[in-house]
């Protein structure tokens, strides 16, 4: 019989990252992370990576939305919406404040024990990212970030400590958030946040990028293997920013160009899911004379650490034209990026394309035949609070509804094996790319503003009740 509905145990929820919500950047023995030395920016105004915490800069992640102090109240609101799961990350610097200590910080471990207990009390399972743009700043200063092979060892130690500690509380893990953002090495924020490396300062940025990636692939595979030893029930995934590239036209050169560009998405999952470097990448290295240092055991490590599922974010698609390679590549794009005339864009220029979500689910499932998990999707927008306190965010509801409809087609009509759906920024938080509070994604509004004002009080937006009904009906009432 034809399956007409989403599976009963489908994981509806919401997603955030520690540094974008917690605040408490120096509390409980926490050390500074790379997010703590990122200034606030705006659309068109880049965030600055400062050399330590300096006077005269605004650091929005220091306070964020004080989830550190208010998580009980926030989790109660997630429970009210009926969340089955909640995706967040463990701030590495709460556990290893500098990154290279031999022993972890007990206060940090206790914080996540309490947080996970609170979630489980409400029947919400934690979905945990191990590294979400928040590595210890000390590892950048003293070791040069992920360029240094020693960081592999530090990350594996951190991961082992938390996987052992929470082995009965967390089942779903992910290693590196949006590991592929750094493929745009022309834009300093991405390399910095993924790896603590500003590729624009490297003599040969691609050489540095692939060396970093090799270290991260090895680290990720080691963590997958170790995790399965700690608890064979663990499901450990990779995490890809899935911004698919469409050919601008049916001109064969455009189509082929988009295929080549998609290698810049797939190479990450090819290594992490299949366990070896794909031929197109090896040829690319050869052609460019790149020599990546590897140790003899690495090949085996990669093969033994294939991920159980693919987590991915989906916000937008991009179109590419082979003749336009001299165009600027934009923040998320690729040379040859051109506006897609068939879709509209958000106030930040992110092109809104719900069908692209079904497309992504299909191409990823066809390629890997592994379960998928949509761990981010959402609409960043300015919200307006009416005189009576209402926030009518119909634009957000429209965006999410359209994407959920396409997601359902992928599962029900196309047979894609999908674990769950966690919209990004289920509670308003600090934007990653701009550091703004004003770019909001939440079902829950937080009274906090870019001029520093705000009480941090929480309130329900119109989308809150809408999403509650979506979950209660398992996606039937949209
Ligand atoms: P903000 C690019 C494409 C898709 C998602 O972003 C991306 C990016 C940025 O590299 O980032 C993810 O807050 C990221 C989150 C982030 C979210 O998207 O800039 O995993 O940390 O907050 C939304 O609007």
Coordinates of C-alpha atoms and ligand atoms in Angstrom, one line a residue:
X1 CA 0.0 0.0 0.0
X2 CA 1.2 3.5 -0.8
X3 CA 2.6 5.3 2.2
X4 CA 0.8 8.6 2.5
X5 CA 2.3 10.0 5.6
X6 CA 5.5 10.7 7.3
X7 CA 6.8 7.9 9.6
X8 CA 5.3 7.9 13.1
X9 CA 8.6 8.4 14.8
X10 CA 9.7 11.3 12.6
X11 CA 11.9 13.6 14.6
X12 CA 10.3 17.1 14.5
X13 CA 12.3 19.7 16.5
X14 CA 14.4 22.7 16.2
X15 CA 18.1 23.6 15.9
X16 CA 20.7 26.0 17.4
X17 CA 24.4 26.0 18.1
X18 CA 25.9 26.7 21.6
X19 CA 27.8 29.9 20.7
X20 CA 24.7 31.4 19.0
X21 CA 22.4 31.0 22.0
X22 CA 24.2 30.3 25.2
X23 CA 26.1 33.4 26.1
X24 CA 27.9 32.9 29.5
X25 CA 31.1 33.0 27.4
X26 CA 33.3 33.1 30.5
X27 CA 31.1 31.3 33.0
X28 CA 31.6 27.9 34.6
X29 CA 35.3 27.8 33.7
X30 CA 34.6 28.2 29.9
X31 CA 37.6 29.4 27.8
X32 CA 37.3 31.8 24.8
X33 CA 36.3 30.2 21.5
X34 CA 36.8 31.6 18.0
X35 CA 33.2 32.8 18.2
X36 CA 34.1 34.9 21.2
X37 CA 36.5 37.0 19.2
X38 CA 34.1 37.7 16.3
X39 CA 32.7 41.2 16.2
X40 CA 29.1 42.0 15.2
X41 CA 28.5 42.9 11.5
X42 CA 25.5 43.4 9.3
X43 CA 24.3 42.6 5.8
X44 CA 27.2 43.9 3.7
X45 CA 29.3 44.6 6.8
X46 CA 31.8 41.8 7.5
X47 CA 32.4 40.4 11.0
X48 CA 35.9 41.1 12.1
X49 CA 38.1 38.3 13.7
X50 CA 39.9 40.3 16.4
X51 CA 43.2 39.2 17.9
X52 CA 41.7 38.4 21.3
X53 CA 38.9 40.2 23.1
X54 CA 39.6 43.9 22.4
X55 CA 38.2 47.2 23.6
X56 CA 36.1 49.0 21.1
X57 CA 34.5 46.0 19.6
X58 CA 31.0 44.5 20.1
X59 CA 31.0 40.7 20.6
X60 CA 27.4 39.5 20.3
X61 CA 28.2 35.9 21.1
X62 CA 29.3 36.8 24.7
X63 CA 25.8 37.2 25.9
X64 CA 23.9 35.7 22.9
X65 CA 20.3 35.1 24.2
X66 CA 21.4 33.7 27.6
X67 CA 20.3 30.2 26.9
X68 CA 23.0 29.3 29.5
X69 CA 20.9 30.9 32.2
X70 CA 17.4 30.4 30.8
X71 CA 17.5 27.0 29.2
X72 CA 14.8 25.5 31.5
X73 CA 12.3 28.2 30.5
X74 CA 13.2 27.8 26.8
X75 CA 13.0 24.0 26.9
X76 CA 9.5 24.3 28.4
X77 CA 8.5 26.4 25.4
X78 CA 10.0 23.8 23.0
X79 CA 8.0 21.1 24.8
X80 CA 4.9 23.2 24.4
X81 CA 5.4 23.1 20.6
X82 CA 5.8 19.3 20.9
X83 CA 9.4 19.0 19.9
X84 CA 10.6 15.4 19.7
X85 CA 14.3 16.4 19.4
X86 CA 16.4 19.5 19.9
X87 CA 19.7 20.0 18.0
X88 CA 22.4 22.0 19.7
X89 CA 26.2 21.7 20.0
X90 CA 28.5 21.2 22.9
X91 CA 30.8 24.2 23.3
X92 CA 34.2 22.6 23.2
X93 CA 35.6 25.4 25.4
X94 CA 33.2 24.5 28.3
X95 CA 34.8 21.0 28.3
X96 CA 38.4 21.9 27.4
X97 CA 38.7 25.7 27.9
X98 CA 42.0 25.9 26.1
X99 CA 41.6 22.8 24.0
X100 CA 44.9 21.1 24.9
X101 CA 44.4 20.2 28.6
X102 CA 44.8 16.6 29.6
X103 CA 41.6 16.7 31.8
X104 CA 38.2 18.1 31.1
X105 CA 36.4 20.8 33.1
X106 CA 33.8 19.2 35.3
X107 CA 31.6 22.3 35.6
X108 CA 31.2 22.3 31.8
X109 CA 30.3 18.6 31.7
X110 CA 27.8 19.1 34.5
X111 CA 26.1 21.9 32.5
X112 CA 25.3 19.6 29.6
X113 CA 24.2 16.8 31.9
X114 CA 21.7 19.2 33.4
X115 CA 20.7 20.5 30.0
X116 CA 20.2 17.0 28.5
X117 CA 18.3 15.9 31.6
X118 CA 15.9 18.8 31.3
X119 CA 15.3 17.9 27.6
X120 CA 14.8 14.2 28.4
X121 CA 12.4 15.1 31.2
X122 CA 10.2 16.6 28.5
X123 CA 10.6 13.7 26.2
X124 CA 12.9 15.7 23.8
X125 CA 16.0 13.9 22.6
X126 CA 19.2 15.9 22.2
X127 CA 20.8 15.8 18.7
X128 CA 24.4 16.9 19.2
X129 CA 26.9 18.6 17.0
X130 CA 30.5 18.2 18.3
X131 CA 32.0 21.2 16.4
X132 CA 29.8 24.1 15.3
X133 CA 32.2 27.0 14.6
X134 CA 33.4 27.2 18.2
X135 CA 36.8 25.7 18.6
X136 CA 39.1 26.9 21.4
X137 CA 40.8 30.2 20.5
X138 CA 43.9 28.9 22.1
X139 CA 44.2 26.2 19.5
X140 CA 44.2 28.9 16.8
X141 CA 46.8 31.0 18.5
X142 CA 49.2 28.4 19.7
X143 CA 48.7 25.7 17.0
X144 CA 47.5 27.4 13.9
X145 CA 44.0 25.7 14.0
X146 CA 43.3 22.6 12.0
X147 CA 46.3 23.1 9.7
X148 CA 48.1 21.4 12.6
X149 CA 47.7 17.6 12.8
X150 CA 47.9 17.8 16.7
X151 CA 44.4 19.3 16.7
X152 CA 43.1 15.9 15.5
X153 CA 44.1 14.4 18.8
X154 CA 42.6 17.3 20.8
X155 CA 39.3 17.0 19.0
X156 CA 39.2 13.2 19.4
X157 CA 39.9 13.6 23.1
X158 CA 37.1 16.1 23.5
X159 CA 34.7 13.9 21.5
X160 CA 35.6 10.8 23.4
X161 CA 35.0 12.5 26.8
X162 CA 31.5 13.8 25.8
X163 CA 30.4 10.7 24.0
X164 CA 31.3 8.6 27.0
X165 CA 29.8 11.0 29.5
X166 CA 26.5 11.3 27.6
X167 CA 26.3 7.8 26.1
X168 CA 22.9 7.1 27.7
X169 CA 21.5 10.5 27.0
X170 CA 22.4 11.2 23.4
X171 CA 21.9 8.9 20.4
X172 CA 22.3 11.2 17.4
X173 CA 25.6 13.0 16.9
X174 CA 27.3 15.0 14.1
X175 CA 31.0 15.7 13.8
X176 CA 31.6 19.0 11.9
X177 CA 28.9 21.5 11.2
X178 CA 28.8 22.6 7.5
X179 CA 32.3 21.4 7.0
X180 CA 32.0 22.5 3.4
X181 CA 31.5 26.2 4.1
X182 CA 35.3 26.6 3.9
X183 CA 35.3 25.6 0.3
X184 CA 34.7 29.3 -0.3
X185 CA 38.3 30.1 0.9
X186 CA 38.0 33.5 -0.6
X187 CA 35.8 34.6 2.2
X188 CA 37.8 34.7 5.6
X189 CA 34.8 34.1 7.9
X190 CA 34.3 30.6 6.6
X191 CA 37.8 29.1 7.0
X192 CA 38.1 30.8 10.3
X193 CA 34.8 29.4 11.7
X194 CA 35.3 25.9 10.3
X195 CA 38.9 25.5 11.1
X196 CA 40.6 28.6 12.8
X197 CA 42.4 29.3 9.5
X198 CA 42.0 32.4 7.3
X199 CA 42.8 31.0 3.9
X200 CA 43.1 34.4 2.3
X201 CA 46.3 34.8 4.2
X202 CA 47.8 31.5 2.9
X203 CA 50.3 31.5 0.1
X204 CA 48.4 28.6 -1.5
X205 CA 44.9 28.6 -0.1
X206 CA 43.8 25.4 -1.7
X207 CA 46.8 23.5 -0.4
X208 CA 46.0 24.8 3.1
X209 CA 42.3 24.0 2.7
X210 CA 42.8 20.3 1.7
X211 CA 45.4 19.8 4.4
X212 CA 42.9 21.1 6.9
X213 CA 40.2 18.9 5.4
X214 CA 42.3 15.8 5.5
X215 CA 42.8 16.4 9.3
X216 CA 39.1 16.9 9.8
X217 CA 38.1 13.9 7.7
X218 CA 40.5 11.7 9.7
X219 CA 39.3 13.2 13.0
X220 CA 35.7 12.7 12.0
X221 CA 36.3 9.1 11.0
X222 CA 38.1 8.4 14.3
X223 CA 35.2 9.8 16.2
X224 CA 32.7 7.7 14.3
X225 CA 34.6 4.5 15.0
X226 CA 35.1 5.4 18.6
X227 CA 31.5 6.4 19.1
X228 CA 30.3 3.0 17.8
X229 CA 32.6 1.3 20.3
X230 CA 31.3 3.5 23.2
X231 CA 27.7 2.7 22.3
X232 CA 26.8 0.6 19.3
X233 CA 23.4 2.3 19.2
X234 CA 24.9 5.7 18.4
X235 CA 24.0 7.2 15.0
X236 CA 26.8 9.6 14.0
X237 CA 26.5 11.8 11.0
X238 CA 28.4 14.3 8.9
X239 CA 26.9 17.7 8.2
X240 CA 26.8 19.5 4.9
X241 CA 25.6 23.0 3.9
X242 CA 23.6 21.9 1.0
X243 CA 23.3 24.8 -1.4
X244 CA 22.8 23.0 -4.6
X245 CA 24.1 24.5 -7.9
X246 CA 21.7 24.5 -10.8
X247 CA 22.8 25.0 -14.3
X248 CA 21.5 28.5 -15.4
X249 CA 20.3 27.0 -18.7
X250 CA 20.1 23.8 -20.7
X251 CA 23.1 24.8 -22.6
X252 CA 25.4 21.7 -22.3
X253 CA 28.3 23.8 -20.9
X254 CA 26.1 25.2 -18.2
X255 CA 24.9 21.7 -17.2
X256 CA 28.4 20.4 -17.1
X257 CA 29.7 23.4 -15.2
X258 CA 27.1 22.8 -12.5
X259 CA 28.1 19.1 -12.3
X260 CA 31.7 20.2 -11.7
X261 CA 30.6 22.8 -9.2
X262 CA 28.6 20.2 -7.3
X263 CA 31.9 18.3 -6.7
X264 CA 32.5 21.1 -4.2
X265 CA 29.5 19.9 -2.2
X266 CA 29.9 16.1 -2.8
X267 CA 33.6 15.8 -2.0
X268 CA 32.8 16.2 1.7
X269 CA 30.1 13.6 1.8
X270 CA 32.0 11.3 -0.6
X271 CA 34.8 11.1 1.9
X272 CA 32.8 11.0 5.0
X273 CA 30.1 8.7 3.9
X274 CA 32.0 6.4 1.5
X275 CA 35.3 6.5 3.3
X276 CA 37.7 7.4 0.5
X277 CA 38.7 10.3 -1.7
X278 CA 36.8 10.5 -5.0
X279 CA 38.7 10.3 -8.3
X280 CA 37.7 13.8 -9.5
X281 CA 39.4 15.3 -6.4
X282 CA 42.6 13.3 -6.7
X283 CA 42.8 14.4 -10.3
X284 CA 42.2 18.0 -9.3
X285 CA 45.1 17.8 -6.7
X286 CA 47.4 16.3 -9.3
X287 CA 46.6 18.9 -11.9
X288 CA 47.2 21.7 -9.4
X289 CA 50.3 20.1 -7.9
X290 CA 48.8 20.0 -4.4
X291 CA 50.5 17.5 -2.1
X292 CA 48.5 16.6 1.0
X293 CA 50.4 15.1 3.8
X294 CA 48.9 11.9 5.0
X295 CA 50.0 9.2 7.4
X296 CA 50.1 5.5 6.3
X297 CA 47.1 4.5 8.5
X298 CA 44.9 7.3 7.3
X299 CA 43.4 5.5 4.4
X300 CA 42.2 2.7 6.8
X301 CA 40.9 5.2 9.3
X302 CA 38.7 6.9 6.6
X303 CA 37.3 3.5 5.5
X304 CA 36.5 2.5 9.1
X305 CA 34.8 5.7 10.0
X306 CA 31.9 6.1 7.5
X307 CA 29.0 8.0 8.9
X308 CA 25.6 6.5 9.6
X309 CA 23.6 9.3 8.2
X310 CA 23.9 12.6 6.4
X311 CA 22.8 15.7 8.3
X312 CA 22.4 18.8 6.1
X313 CA 21.2 22.4 6.2
X314 CA 19.1 23.7 3.4
X315 CA 18.2 27.4 3.0
X316 CA 18.6 28.2 -0.7
X317 CA 19.8 27.1 -4.2
X318 CA 22.2 28.9 -6.5
X319 CA 22.4 29.1 -10.3
X320 CA 25.6 29.0 -12.3
X321 CA 26.4 30.1 -15.8
X322 CA 29.6 28.8 -17.5
X323 CA 30.1 32.0 -19.4
X324 CA 29.9 34.2 -16.3
X325 CA 32.9 32.7 -14.4
X326 CA 34.3 36.2 -14.0
X327 CA 31.3 37.1 -11.9
X328 CA 31.9 37.5 -8.2
X329 CA 31.1 34.2 -6.5
X330 CA 29.1 35.7 -3.6
X331 CA 29.2 34.4 -0.1
X332 CA 27.8 30.9 -0.8
X333 CA 28.4 30.5 -4.4
X334 CA 31.0 29.6 -6.9
X335 CA 32.4 31.6 -9.8
X336 CA 29.7 32.0 -12.4
X337 CA 27.0 32.6 -9.8
X338 CA 24.0 34.5 -11.4
X339 CA 20.7 35.4 -9.9
X340 CA 18.0 32.8 -10.6
X341 CA 15.2 34.7 -12.4
X342 CA 12.6 32.1 -11.2
X343 CA 12.9 32.6 -7.5
X344 CA 12.8 35.4 -5.0
X345 CA 15.4 36.2 -2.3
X346 CA 15.3 37.1 1.3
X347 CA 16.4 40.5 2.6
X348 CA 19.9 39.0 2.9
X349 CA 19.9 37.8 -0.7
X350 CA 19.3 34.1 0.1
X351 CA 17.3 32.7 -2.8
X352 CA 14.1 31.0 -1.7
X353 CA 13.5 27.7 -3.4
X354 CA 11.4 25.0 -1.7
X355 CA 11.7 22.7 -4.6
X356 CA 15.4 22.8 -4.1
X357 CA 14.9 20.9 -0.8
X358 CA 13.2 18.0 -2.6
X359 CA 15.9 18.1 -5.2
X360 CA 18.6 18.0 -2.5
X361 CA 16.9 15.1 -0.7
X362 CA 16.7 13.2 -4.0
X363 CA 20.3 13.7 -5.2
X364 CA 21.8 12.9 -1.8
X365 CA 19.7 9.8 -1.3
X366 CA 20.3 8.5 -4.8
X367 CA 24.1 9.0 -4.4
X368 CA 24.5 7.5 -0.9
X369 CA 21.4 5.4 0.0
X370 CA 21.9 6.5 3.6
X371 CA 19.3 8.1 6.0
X372 CA 19.2 11.9 5.7
X373 CA 18.4 14.4 8.4
X374 CA 17.4 18.0 7.6
X375 CA 19.1 19.6 10.6
X376 CA 18.6 23.3 9.5
X377 CA 16.1 25.1 7.3
X378 CA 14.6 28.5 7.9
X379 CA 13.8 32.0 7.0
X380 CA 16.0 34.8 8.5
X381 CA 13.9 38.0 8.6
X382 CA 13.3 41.2 10.5
X383 CA 10.3 40.8 12.8
X384 CA 7.9 43.5 13.9
X385 CA 6.4 43.5 17.4
X386 CA 2.9 45.0 17.3
X387 CA 1.7 47.4 20.0
X388 CA -0.1 44.5 21.7
X389 CA 3.0 42.4 21.6
X390 CA 1.9 40.2 18.7
X391 CA 4.4 39.1 16.1
X392 CA 2.7 38.1 12.8
X393 CA 5.5 36.2 11.0
X394 CA 3.4 34.9 8.2
X395 CA 6.4 35.1 5.8
X396 CA 8.2 32.6 8.0
X397 CA 5.2 30.3 8.1
X398 CA 4.9 30.5 4.3
X399 CA 8.6 29.6 3.9
X400 CA 8.5 26.7 6.3
X401 CA 5.2 25.3 4.9
X402 CA 6.4 25.3 1.4
X403 CA 9.6 23.5 2.4
X404 CA 7.8 21.0 4.5
X405 CA 5.5 20.2 1.5
X406 CA 8.5 19.5 -0.7
X407 CA 10.1 17.4 2.1
X408 CA 6.9 15.3 2.3
X409 CA 7.0 14.7 -1.4
X410 CA 10.6 13.5 -1.1
X411 CA 9.6 11.0 1.6
X412 CA 6.2 9.9 0.5
X413 CA 6.5 10.1 -3.3
X414 CA 10.2 9.5 -3.8
X415 CA 10.9 7.1 -0.9
X416 CA 13.7 9.1 0.7
X417 CA 14.7 7.8 4.1
X418 CA 14.5 10.9 6.3
X419 CA 15.1 10.9 10.0
X420 CA 13.7 14.3 10.9
X421 CA 13.4 18.0 10.5
X422 CA 14.9 20.7 12.8
X423 CA 14.3 24.3 11.6
X424 CA 17.2 26.6 12.3
X425 CA 17.1 29.1 15.2
X426 CA 13.9 27.8 16.7
X427 CA 14.5 30.5 19.3
X428 CA 15.9 33.8 18.0
X429 CA 19.7 33.8 18.2
X430 CA 22.8 35.5 17.0
X431 CA 23.2 35.2 13.2
X432 CA 26.4 33.4 12.2
X433 CA 27.2 35.2 9.1
X434 CA 26.4 38.8 10.2
X435 CA 26.4 38.6 14.0
X436 CA 23.1 40.4 14.1
X437 CA 20.2 39.8 16.5
X438 CA 17.9 41.5 13.9
X439 CA 18.1 38.5 11.5
X440 CA 15.6 36.3 13.2
X441 CA 14.5 32.7 12.6
X442 CA 12.6 31.8 15.8
X443 CA 9.2 30.6 16.7
X444 CA 10.1 32.2 20.0
X445 CA 11.0 35.9 19.9
X446 CA 13.8 37.2 22.1
X447 CA 13.8 40.9 23.1
X448 CA 17.3 41.7 22.3
X449 CA 18.6 44.2 19.7
X450 CA 21.7 45.2 17.8
X451 CA 22.0 48.5 19.6
X452 CA 22.5 46.5 22.8
X453 CA 19.0 47.1 24.3
X454 CA 16.5 44.5 25.2
X455 CA 15.3 42.6 28.3
X456 CA 16.0 39.1 26.8
X457 CA 12.3 38.3 27.5
X458 CA 10.8 35.5 25.4
X459 CA 7.5 35.6 23.6
X460 CA 5.6 33.4 21.2
X461 CA 5.3 34.4 17.5
X462 CA 2.4 33.4 15.3
X463 CA 4.6 30.7 13.9
X464 CA 4.8 29.1 17.3
X465 CA 1.3 27.9 17.3
X466 CA 1.5 27.0 13.7
X467 CA 4.5 24.8 14.2
X468 CA 2.8 23.2 17.3
X469 CA -0.1 22.1 15.0
X470 CA 2.3 20.9 12.4
X471 CA 4.0 18.6 14.9
X472 CA 0.8 17.5 16.5
X473 CA -0.6 16.4 13.2
X474 CA 2.8 14.9 12.1
X475 CA 3.0 17.3 9.2
X476 CA -0.7 16.9 8.0
X477 CA -1.9 20.4 9.1
X478 CA 0.2 22.9 7.3
Ligands
LIG1 P1 22.8 33.1 9.5 C1 25.5 29.2 4.3 C2 24.6 28.4 3.7 C3 23.7 27.8 4.5 C4 23.8 27.9 5.9 O1 22.8 31.6 9.0 C5 24.8 28.6 6.5 C6 25.6 29.3 5.7 C7 26.6 30.1 6.3 O2 27.8 29.6 6.0 O3 25.0 28.6 7.8 C8 24.2 28.0 8.7 O4 22.7 33.0 11.0 C9 24.9 27.7 10.1 C10 24.3 28.3 11.3 C11 23.7 29.7 10.8 C12 22.6 29.4 9.9 O5 23.1 28.7 8.7 O6 24.0 33.8 9.0 O7 25.1 26.3 10.3 O8 25.2 28.4 12.3 O9 23.3 30.5 11.9 C13 21.9 30.7 9.4 O10 21.5 33.7 9.0

